[in-house]
Coordinates of C-alpha atoms and ligand atoms in Angstrom, one line a residue:
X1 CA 0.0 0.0 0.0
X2 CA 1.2 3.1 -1.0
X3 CA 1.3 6.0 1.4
X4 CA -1.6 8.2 0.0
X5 CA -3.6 5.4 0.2
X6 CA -2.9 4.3 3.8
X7 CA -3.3 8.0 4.9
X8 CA -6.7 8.1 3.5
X9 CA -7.7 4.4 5.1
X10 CA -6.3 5.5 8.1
X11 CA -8.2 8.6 8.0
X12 CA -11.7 6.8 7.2
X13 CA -11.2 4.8 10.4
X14 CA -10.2 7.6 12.4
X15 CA -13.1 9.7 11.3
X16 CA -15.9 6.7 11.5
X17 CA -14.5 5.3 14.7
X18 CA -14.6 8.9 16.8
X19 CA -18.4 8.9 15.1
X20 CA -18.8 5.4 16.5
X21 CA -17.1 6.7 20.2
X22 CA -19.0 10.2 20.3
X23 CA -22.6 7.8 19.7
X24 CA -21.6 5.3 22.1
X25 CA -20.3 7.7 24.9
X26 CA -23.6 9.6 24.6
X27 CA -26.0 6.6 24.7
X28 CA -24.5 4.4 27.3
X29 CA -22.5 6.5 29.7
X30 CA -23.2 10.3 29.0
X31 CA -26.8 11.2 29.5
X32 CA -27.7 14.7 27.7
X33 CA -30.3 16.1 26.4
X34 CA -30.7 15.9 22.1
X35 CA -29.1 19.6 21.2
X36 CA -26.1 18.8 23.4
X37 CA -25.6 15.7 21.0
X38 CA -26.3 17.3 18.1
X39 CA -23.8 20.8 19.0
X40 CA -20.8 17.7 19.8
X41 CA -21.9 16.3 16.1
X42 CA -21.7 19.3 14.4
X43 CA -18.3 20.7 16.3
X44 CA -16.9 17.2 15.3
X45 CA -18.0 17.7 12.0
X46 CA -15.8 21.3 11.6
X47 CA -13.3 19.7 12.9
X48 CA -12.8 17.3 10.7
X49 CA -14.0 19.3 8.2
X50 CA -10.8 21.9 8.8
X51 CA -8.3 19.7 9.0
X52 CA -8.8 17.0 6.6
X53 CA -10.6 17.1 2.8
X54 CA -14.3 17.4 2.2
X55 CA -15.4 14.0 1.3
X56 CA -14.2 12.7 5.2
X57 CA -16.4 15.3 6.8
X58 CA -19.7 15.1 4.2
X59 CA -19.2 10.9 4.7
X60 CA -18.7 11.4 8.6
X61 CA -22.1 14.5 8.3
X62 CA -24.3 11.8 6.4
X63 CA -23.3 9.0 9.0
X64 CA -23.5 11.3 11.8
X65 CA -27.4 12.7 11.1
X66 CA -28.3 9.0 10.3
X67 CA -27.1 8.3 13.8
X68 CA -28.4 11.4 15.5
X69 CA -32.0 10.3 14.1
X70 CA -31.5 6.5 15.2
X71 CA -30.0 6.8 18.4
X72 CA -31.1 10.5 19.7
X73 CA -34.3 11.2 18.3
X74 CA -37.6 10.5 19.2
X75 CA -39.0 8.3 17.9
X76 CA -35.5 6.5 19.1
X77 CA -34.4 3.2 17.0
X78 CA -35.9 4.0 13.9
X79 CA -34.6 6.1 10.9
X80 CA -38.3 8.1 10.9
X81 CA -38.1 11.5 10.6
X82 CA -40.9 12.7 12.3
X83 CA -39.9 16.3 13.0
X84 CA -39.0 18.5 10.5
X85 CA -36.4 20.0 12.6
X86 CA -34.5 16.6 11.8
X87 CA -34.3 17.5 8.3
X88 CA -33.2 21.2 9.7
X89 CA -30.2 19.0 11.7
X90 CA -29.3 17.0 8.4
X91 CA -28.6 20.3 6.8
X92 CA -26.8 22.0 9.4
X93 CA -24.5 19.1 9.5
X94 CA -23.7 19.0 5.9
X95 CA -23.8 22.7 5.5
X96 CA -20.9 23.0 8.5
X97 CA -18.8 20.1 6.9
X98 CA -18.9 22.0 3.2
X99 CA -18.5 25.4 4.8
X100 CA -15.7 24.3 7.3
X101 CA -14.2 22.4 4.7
X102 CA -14.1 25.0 2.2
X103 CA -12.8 27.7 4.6
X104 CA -9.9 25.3 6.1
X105 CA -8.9 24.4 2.2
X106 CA -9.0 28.2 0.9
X107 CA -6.9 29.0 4.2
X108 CA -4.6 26.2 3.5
X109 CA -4.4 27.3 -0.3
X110 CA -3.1 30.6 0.6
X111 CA -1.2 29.9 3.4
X112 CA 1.3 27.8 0.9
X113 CA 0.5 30.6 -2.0
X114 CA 2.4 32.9 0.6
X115 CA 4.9 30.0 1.7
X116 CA 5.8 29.6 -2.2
X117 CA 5.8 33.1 -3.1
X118 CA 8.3 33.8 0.2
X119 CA 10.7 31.2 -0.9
X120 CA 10.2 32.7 -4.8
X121 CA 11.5 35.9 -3.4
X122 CA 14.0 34.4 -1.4
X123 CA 15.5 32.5 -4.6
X124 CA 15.4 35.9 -6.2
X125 CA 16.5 37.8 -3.8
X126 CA 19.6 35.3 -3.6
X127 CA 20.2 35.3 -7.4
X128 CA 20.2 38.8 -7.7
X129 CA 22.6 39.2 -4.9
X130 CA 25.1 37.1 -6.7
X131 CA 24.6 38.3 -9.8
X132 CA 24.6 41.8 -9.8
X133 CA 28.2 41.6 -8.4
X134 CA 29.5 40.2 -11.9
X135 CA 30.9 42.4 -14.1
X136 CA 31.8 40.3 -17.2
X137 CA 29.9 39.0 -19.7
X138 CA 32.0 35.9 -19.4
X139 CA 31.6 35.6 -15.9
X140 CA 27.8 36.1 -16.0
X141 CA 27.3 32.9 -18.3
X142 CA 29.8 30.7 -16.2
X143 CA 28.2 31.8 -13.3
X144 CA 24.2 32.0 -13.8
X145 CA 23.5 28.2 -14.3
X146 CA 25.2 26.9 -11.5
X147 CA 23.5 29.7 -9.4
X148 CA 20.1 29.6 -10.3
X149 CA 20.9 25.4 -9.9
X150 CA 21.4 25.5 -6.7
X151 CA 19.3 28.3 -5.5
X152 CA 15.9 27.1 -7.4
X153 CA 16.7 23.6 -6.1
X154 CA 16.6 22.4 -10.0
X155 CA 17.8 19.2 -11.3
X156 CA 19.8 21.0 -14.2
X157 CA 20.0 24.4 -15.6
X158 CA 21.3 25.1 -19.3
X159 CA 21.4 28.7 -20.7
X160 CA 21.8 29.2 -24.1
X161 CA 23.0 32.1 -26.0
X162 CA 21.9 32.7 -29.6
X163 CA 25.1 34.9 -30.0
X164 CA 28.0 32.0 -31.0
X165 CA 25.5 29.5 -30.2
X166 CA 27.1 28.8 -26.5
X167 CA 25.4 26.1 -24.2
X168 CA 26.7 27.0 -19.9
X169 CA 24.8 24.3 -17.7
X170 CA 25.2 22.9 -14.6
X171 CA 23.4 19.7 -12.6
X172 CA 22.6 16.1 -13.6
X173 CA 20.8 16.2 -17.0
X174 CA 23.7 17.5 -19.2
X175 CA 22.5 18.6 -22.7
X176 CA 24.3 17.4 -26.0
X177 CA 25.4 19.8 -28.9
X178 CA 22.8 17.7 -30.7
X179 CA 19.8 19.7 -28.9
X180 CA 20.9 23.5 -29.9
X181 CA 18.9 23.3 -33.5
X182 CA 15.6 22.6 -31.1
X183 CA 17.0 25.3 -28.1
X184 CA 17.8 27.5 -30.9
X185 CA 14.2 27.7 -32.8
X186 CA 12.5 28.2 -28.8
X187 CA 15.1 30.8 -28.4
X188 CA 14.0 32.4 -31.6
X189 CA 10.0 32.2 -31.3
X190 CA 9.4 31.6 -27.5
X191 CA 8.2 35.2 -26.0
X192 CA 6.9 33.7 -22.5
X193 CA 8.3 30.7 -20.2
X194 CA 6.8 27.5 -21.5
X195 CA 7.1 24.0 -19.8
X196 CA 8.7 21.3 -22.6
X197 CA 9.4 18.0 -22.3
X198 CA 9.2 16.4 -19.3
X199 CA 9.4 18.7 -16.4
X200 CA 11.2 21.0 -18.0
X201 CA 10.6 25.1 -18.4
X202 CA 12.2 26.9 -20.9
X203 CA 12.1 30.8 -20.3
X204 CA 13.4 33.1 -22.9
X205 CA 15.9 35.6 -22.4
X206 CA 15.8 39.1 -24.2
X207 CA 17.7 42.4 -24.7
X208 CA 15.2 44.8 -25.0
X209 CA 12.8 43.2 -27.8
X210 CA 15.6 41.0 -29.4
X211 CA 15.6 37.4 -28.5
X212 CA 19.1 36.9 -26.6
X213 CA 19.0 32.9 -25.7
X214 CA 17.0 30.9 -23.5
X215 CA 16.9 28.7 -19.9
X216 CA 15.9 25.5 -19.9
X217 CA 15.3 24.7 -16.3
X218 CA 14.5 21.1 -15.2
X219 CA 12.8 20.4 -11.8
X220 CA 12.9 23.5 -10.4
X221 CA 10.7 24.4 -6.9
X222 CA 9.5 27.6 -9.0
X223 CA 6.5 28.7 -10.2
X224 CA 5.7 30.1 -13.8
X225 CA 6.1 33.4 -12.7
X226 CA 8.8 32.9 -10.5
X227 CA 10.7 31.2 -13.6
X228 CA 10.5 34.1 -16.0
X229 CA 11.4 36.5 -13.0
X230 CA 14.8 34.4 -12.9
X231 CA 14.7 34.7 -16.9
X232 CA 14.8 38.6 -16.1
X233 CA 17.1 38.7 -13.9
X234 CA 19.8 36.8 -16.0
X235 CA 18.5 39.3 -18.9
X236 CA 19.3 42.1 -17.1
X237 CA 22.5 40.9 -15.8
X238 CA 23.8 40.2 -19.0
X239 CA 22.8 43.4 -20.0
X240 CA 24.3 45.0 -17.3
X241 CA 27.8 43.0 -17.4
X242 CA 27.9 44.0 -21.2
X243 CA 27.0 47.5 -20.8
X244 CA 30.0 47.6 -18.3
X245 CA 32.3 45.9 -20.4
X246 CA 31.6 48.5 -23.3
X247 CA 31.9 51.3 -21.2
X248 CA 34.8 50.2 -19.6
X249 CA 36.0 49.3 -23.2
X250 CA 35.5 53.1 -24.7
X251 CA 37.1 54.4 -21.7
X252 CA 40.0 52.8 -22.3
X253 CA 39.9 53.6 -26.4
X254 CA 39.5 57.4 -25.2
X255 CA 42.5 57.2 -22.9
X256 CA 44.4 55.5 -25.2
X257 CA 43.8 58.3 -27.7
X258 CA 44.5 60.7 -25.6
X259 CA 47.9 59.3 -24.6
X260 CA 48.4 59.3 -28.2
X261 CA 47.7 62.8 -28.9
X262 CA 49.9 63.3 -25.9
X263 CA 52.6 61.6 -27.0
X264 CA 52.6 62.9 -30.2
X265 CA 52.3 66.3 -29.4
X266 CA 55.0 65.9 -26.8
X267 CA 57.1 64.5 -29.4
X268 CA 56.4 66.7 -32.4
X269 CA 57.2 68.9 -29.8
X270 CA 60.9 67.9 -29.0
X271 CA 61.5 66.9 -32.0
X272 CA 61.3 70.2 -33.1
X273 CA 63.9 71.5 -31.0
X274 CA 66.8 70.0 -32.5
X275 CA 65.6 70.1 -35.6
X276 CA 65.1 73.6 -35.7
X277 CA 68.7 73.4 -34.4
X278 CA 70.1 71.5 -37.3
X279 CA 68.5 73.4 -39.9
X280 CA 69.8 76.7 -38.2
X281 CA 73.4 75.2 -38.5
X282 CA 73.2 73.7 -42.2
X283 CA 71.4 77.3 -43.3
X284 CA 74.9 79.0 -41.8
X285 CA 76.9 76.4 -43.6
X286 CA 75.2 77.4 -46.9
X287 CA 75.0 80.7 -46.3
X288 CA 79.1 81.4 -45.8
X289 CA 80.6 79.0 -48.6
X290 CA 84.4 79.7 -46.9
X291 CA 83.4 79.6 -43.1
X292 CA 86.5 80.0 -40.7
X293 CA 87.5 76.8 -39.6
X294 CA 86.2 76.8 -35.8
X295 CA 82.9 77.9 -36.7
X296 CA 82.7 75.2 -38.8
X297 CA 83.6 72.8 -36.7
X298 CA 80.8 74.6 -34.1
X299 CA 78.4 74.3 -36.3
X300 CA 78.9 70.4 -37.5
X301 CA 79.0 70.1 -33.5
X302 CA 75.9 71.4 -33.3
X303 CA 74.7 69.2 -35.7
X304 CA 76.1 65.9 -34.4
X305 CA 74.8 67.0 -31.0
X306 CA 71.5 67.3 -31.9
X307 CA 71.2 64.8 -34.2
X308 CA 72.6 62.7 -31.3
X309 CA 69.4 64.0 -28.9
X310 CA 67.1 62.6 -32.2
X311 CA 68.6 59.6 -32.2
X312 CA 67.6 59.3 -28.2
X313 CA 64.4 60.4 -28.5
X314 CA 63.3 58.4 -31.5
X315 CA 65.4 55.4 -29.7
X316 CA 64.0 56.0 -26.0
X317 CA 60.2 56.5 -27.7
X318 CA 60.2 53.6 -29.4
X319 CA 61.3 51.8 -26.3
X320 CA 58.9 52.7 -24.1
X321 CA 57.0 52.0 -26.7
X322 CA 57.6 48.2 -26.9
X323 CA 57.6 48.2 -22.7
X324 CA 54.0 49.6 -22.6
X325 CA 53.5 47.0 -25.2
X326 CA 54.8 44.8 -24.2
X327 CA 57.0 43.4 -27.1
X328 CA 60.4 43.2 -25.1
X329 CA 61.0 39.5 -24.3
X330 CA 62.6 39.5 -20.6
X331 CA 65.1 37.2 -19.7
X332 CA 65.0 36.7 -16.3
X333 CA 68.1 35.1 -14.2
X334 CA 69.6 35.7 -11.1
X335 CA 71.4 38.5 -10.9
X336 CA 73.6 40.4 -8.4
X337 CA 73.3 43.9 -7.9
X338 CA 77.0 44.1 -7.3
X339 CA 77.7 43.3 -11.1
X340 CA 74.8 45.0 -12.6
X341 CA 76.4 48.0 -10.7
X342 CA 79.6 47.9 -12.2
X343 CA 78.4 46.9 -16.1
X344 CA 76.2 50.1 -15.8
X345 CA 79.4 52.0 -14.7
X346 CA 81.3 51.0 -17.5
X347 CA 78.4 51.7 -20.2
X348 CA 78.2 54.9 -18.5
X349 CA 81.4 56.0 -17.7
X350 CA 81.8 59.5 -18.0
X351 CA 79.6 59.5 -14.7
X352 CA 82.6 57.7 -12.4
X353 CA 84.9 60.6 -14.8
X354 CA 83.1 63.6 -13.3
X355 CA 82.0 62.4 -9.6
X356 CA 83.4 60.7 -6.7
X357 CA 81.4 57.3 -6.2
X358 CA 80.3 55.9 -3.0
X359 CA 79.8 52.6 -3.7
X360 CA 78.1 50.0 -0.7
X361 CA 76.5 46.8 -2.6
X362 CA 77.0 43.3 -1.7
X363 CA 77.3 40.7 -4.5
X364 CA 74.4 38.5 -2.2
X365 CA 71.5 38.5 -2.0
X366 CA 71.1 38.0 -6.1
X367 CA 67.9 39.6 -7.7
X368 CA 65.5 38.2 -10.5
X369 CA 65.6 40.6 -13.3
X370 CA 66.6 41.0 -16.9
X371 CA 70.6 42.0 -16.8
X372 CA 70.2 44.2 -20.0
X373 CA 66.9 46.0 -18.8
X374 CA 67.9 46.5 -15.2
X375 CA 71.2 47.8 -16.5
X376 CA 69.6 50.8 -18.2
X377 CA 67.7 51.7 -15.2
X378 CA 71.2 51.6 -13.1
X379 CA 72.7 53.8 -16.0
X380 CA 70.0 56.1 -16.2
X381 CA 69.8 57.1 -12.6
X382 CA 73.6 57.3 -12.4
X383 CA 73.3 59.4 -15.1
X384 CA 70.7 61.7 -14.0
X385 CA 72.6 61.8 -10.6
X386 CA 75.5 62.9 -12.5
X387 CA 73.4 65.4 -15.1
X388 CA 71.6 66.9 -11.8
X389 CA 74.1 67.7 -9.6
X390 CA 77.1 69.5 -9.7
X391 CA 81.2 68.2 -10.8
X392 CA 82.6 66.4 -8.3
X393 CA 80.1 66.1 -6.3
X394 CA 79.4 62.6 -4.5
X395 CA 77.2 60.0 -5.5
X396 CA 75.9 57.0 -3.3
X397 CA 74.9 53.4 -4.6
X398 CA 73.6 51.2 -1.6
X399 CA 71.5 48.6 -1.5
X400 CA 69.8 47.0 1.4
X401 CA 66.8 44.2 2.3
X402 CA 63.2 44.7 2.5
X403 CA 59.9 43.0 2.7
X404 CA 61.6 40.0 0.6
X405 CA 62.9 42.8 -2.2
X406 CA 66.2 44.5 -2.8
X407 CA 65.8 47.8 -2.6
X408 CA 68.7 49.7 -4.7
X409 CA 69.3 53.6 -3.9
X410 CA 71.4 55.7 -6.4
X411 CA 71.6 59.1 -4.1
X412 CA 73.2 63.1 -5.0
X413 CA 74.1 65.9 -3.8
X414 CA 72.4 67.7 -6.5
X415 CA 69.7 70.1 -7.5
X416 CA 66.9 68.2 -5.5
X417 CA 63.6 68.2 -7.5
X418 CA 60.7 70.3 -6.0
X419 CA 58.0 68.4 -4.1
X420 CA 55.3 69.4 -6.8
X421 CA 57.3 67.7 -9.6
X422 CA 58.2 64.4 -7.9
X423 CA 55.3 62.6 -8.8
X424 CA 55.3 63.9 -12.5
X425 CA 58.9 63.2 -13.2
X426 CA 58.2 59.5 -13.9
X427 CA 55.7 60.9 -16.8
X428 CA 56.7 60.5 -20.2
X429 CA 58.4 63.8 -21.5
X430 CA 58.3 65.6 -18.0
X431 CA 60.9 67.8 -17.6
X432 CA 61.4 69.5 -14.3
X433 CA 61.3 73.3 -15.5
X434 CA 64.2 75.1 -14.1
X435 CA 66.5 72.2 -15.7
X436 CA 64.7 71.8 -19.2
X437 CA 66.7 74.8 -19.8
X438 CA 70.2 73.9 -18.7
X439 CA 70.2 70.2 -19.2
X440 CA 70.1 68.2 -21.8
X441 CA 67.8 65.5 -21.9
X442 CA 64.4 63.7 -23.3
X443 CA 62.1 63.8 -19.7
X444 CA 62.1 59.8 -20.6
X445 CA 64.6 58.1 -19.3
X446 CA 62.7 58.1 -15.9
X447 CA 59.8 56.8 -17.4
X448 CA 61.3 53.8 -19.3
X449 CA 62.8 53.2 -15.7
X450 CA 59.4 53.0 -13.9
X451 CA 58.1 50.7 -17.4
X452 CA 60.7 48.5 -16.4
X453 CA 60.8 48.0 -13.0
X454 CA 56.7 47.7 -13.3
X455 CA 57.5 44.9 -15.6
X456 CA 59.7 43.0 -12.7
X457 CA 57.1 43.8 -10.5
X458 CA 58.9 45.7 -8.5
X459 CA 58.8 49.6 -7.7
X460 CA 60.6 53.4 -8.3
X461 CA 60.1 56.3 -5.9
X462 CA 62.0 59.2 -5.3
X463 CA 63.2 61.2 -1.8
X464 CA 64.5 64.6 -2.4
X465 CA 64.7 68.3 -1.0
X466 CA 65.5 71.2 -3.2
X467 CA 69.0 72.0 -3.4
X468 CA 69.9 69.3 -0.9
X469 CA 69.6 66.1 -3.7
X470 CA 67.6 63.7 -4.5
X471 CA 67.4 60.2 -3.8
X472 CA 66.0 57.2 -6.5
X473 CA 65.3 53.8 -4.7
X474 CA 64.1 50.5 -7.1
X475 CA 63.2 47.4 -5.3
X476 CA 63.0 43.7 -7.0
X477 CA 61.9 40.5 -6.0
X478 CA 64.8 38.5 -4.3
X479 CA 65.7 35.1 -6.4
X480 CA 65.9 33.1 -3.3
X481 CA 69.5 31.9 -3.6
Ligands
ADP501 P1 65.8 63.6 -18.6 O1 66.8 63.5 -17.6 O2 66.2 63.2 -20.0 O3 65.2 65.0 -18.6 P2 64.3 61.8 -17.0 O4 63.0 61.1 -17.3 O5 65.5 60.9 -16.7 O6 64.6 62.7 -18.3 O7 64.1 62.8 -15.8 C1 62.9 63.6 -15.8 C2 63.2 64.8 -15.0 O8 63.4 64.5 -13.6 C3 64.4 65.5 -15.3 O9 64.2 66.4 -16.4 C4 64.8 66.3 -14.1 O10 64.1 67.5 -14.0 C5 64.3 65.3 -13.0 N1 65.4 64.5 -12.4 C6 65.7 63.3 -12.7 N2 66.7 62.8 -11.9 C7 67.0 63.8 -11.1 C8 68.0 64.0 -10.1 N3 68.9 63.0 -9.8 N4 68.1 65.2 -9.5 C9 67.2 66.2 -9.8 N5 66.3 66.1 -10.8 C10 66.2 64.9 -11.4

């Protein structure tokens, strides 16, 4: 016997045998009077009525007024209705056990209407949580069928996109490339949620009017409505993670741009410098076809000076170029400071001519780094060191541990670099004012630093008080060994 069946048996029993016990109390042990009988009948009756289904407590009414009339009413032992009251009882009977019944059901009904449409909301409430954090469009596909899954309790969840014809699902019932012809045409024609086979729901999912893709959601403790809220829900977060995607995208495209511009104008800019310079110098050289000897030669100086700064510029741009890119293939290898140190000072070595070095750098512990990139960034600070400060005076190169880095300080006794400008110096092109003048230099040797020692994941800052000097400190990650 099945369970629904031995409830209900068990039921009929119950029912009929608390009949049977309210008669038998009443006639052999309880004397009352007739209405006290009938009142015990009819409460019985709601009773049952309320808690259990209809047809128990119209049975248990019929039963209970042929029993009333038998056992209770005059004349007692026969089924004569002699009073019309009787007939009066009869119907209050049945009318209590339809009313009661009816009441208890409609109660019931709502009370699990409200019970379904708190755990609906709950579901929803929980999906939307989880999905409104995701940002991607990628992400929100990975993530919605395994979340709707597990919130809505379903046996399997596929979403389909109509957009590359991409199946995501997650649970037990995996679906086969061989079903997206038939997901496909629902996707396409389907403008409300629909049960399909089995106990399956597909909803359709839209952007704006224009079909998108669909769920198919199997088993799910959902109702209709709650189903195509879910179908919303991933609608709008699709929409939403796309809409952030493209305005994160055009952001980017209009920063880009205006780096361009930037750097172009920046360029053109400097560029024009020594060109102007050149042309000035070959215009003298025409103009004077026997020139005296040294002005000559100061004016091919000129020349191979500034064609020199071209060369850098046009070199150093196209460098940080690659960096930002990046194109440059890093080879990274142990490495000790010691010996990037000295190779920098040899590339560099009018620095060492024209200042006294301090040098403190221990061949341990080694560094992970590119030698050739890491090299520059030595050269160039030297150099600046050098370029910012005056003849002969110092410069210090000491390194020391930190936080599992090596941090590497090339210090002078130079100029110093106001506190405004220390940020900006690392910009591409920035000059610091008072020596764009006096100096010669591109404003990007700093910058190419900082591209590079982003690139070993490491950092550049600088310390430094006007007039007092400035001092550049890189850290890198530590090999180990
Ligand atoms: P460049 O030296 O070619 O101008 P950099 O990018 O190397 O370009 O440096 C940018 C600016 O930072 C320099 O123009 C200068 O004003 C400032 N700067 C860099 N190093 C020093 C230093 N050691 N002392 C003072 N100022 C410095």
């Amino acid at each position: 016997m099945n369970s629904r069946r031995f409830i209900a048996v068990t039921r009929w029993v119950v029912a009929f045998g608390a009949l049977a016990g309210i008669v038998i109390a009443y006639r052999q042990w309880v004397h009352v009077n007739p209405t006290t009988v009938a009142l015990t009948l009819v409460l019985f009756v709601l009773v049952l009525a309320a808690q259990w289904e209809l047809r128990y407590a119209v049975a248990v009414s019929v039963a209970a007024t042929a029993a009333y009339n038998f056992y209770f009413l005059p004349p007692v032992g026969t089924f004569t209705i002699v009073d019309p009251q009787n007939w009066l009882a009869l119907f209050t009977f049945l009318a209590t056990s339809i009313i009661g019944s009816r009441l208890s059901q409609w109660g019931r009904a709502e009370a699990e209407k409200a019970l379904t449409r708190q755990r609906e909301l709950e579901v929803l409430y929980l999906l939307s949580r989880e999905l409104l954090q995701v940002e991607t469009v990628a992400s929100a596909v990975q993530a919605a069928p395994s979340l709707i899954n597990t919130s809505a309790f379903a046996e399997s969840v596929v979403l389909y996109l109509l957009n590359g014809d991409k199946l995501y699902q997650a649970g037990i019932h995996p679906v086969t490339g061989a079903e997206v012809p038939r997901l496909r045409q629902m996707a396409l024609t389907l403008s409300v949620a629909q049960s399909s086979l089995g106990n399956e729901v597909i909803v359709p999912l839209r952007t704006g009017v224009r079909p998108r893709g669909l769920l198919a959601i199997r088993g799910a403790s959902l109702t209709m409505d709650g189903l195509e809220a879910v179908g919303g829900l991933v609608s709008i977060t699709l929409d939403r993670a796309q809409a952030i995607e493209e305005a994160a995208k055009a952001e980017a495209n209009k920063e880009s741009e205006r780096l361009r511009t930037l750097i172009l104008d920046s360029i053109t800019h400097e560029l024009r410098t020594p060109l102007t310079s050149i042309k000035g110098a070959a215009q003298s050289l025409l103009s004077d076809p026997e020139p005296q000897a040294s002005a000559r030669k100061e004016l091919a100086s000129i020349v191979e000076e500034e064609a020199n700064r071209l060369d850098r510029l046009v070199g150093q741009a196209v460098e940080m170029a690659q960096l930002e890119a990046r194109e440059v293939q890093m080879q990274i290898e142990p490495l000790s400071m010691q010996m990037l140190v000295e190779e920098a000072l040899e590339s560099c070595s009018w620095v060492a001519a024209t200042h006294p070095l301090e040098i403190h750098v221990p061949d341990e512990p080694r560094v992970a780094g590119d030698r050739e990139l890491l090299g520059k960034v030595i050269c160039n600070l030297l150099e600046n060191a050098a370029k910012y400060s005056s003849a002969g005076s110092p410069i210090f190169v000491s390194t020391e541990v930190r936080e599992g880095m090596l941090a590497t300080s090339i210090a002078d006794r130079g100029v110093g670099i106001d506190p405004s400008e220390q940020a900006l110096i690392f910009d591409r092109l920035y000059r610091s004012k008072v020596q764009a003048s006096g100096t010669s230099g591109t404003g990007m040797g700093l910058s190419i630093c900082r591209a590079i020692i982003d690139s070993h994941h490491g950092s550049i800052a600088v310390t430094s008080q006007l007039g007092q000097g400035s001092v550049f400190t890189f850290t890198l990650p530590l090999t180990g060994n």
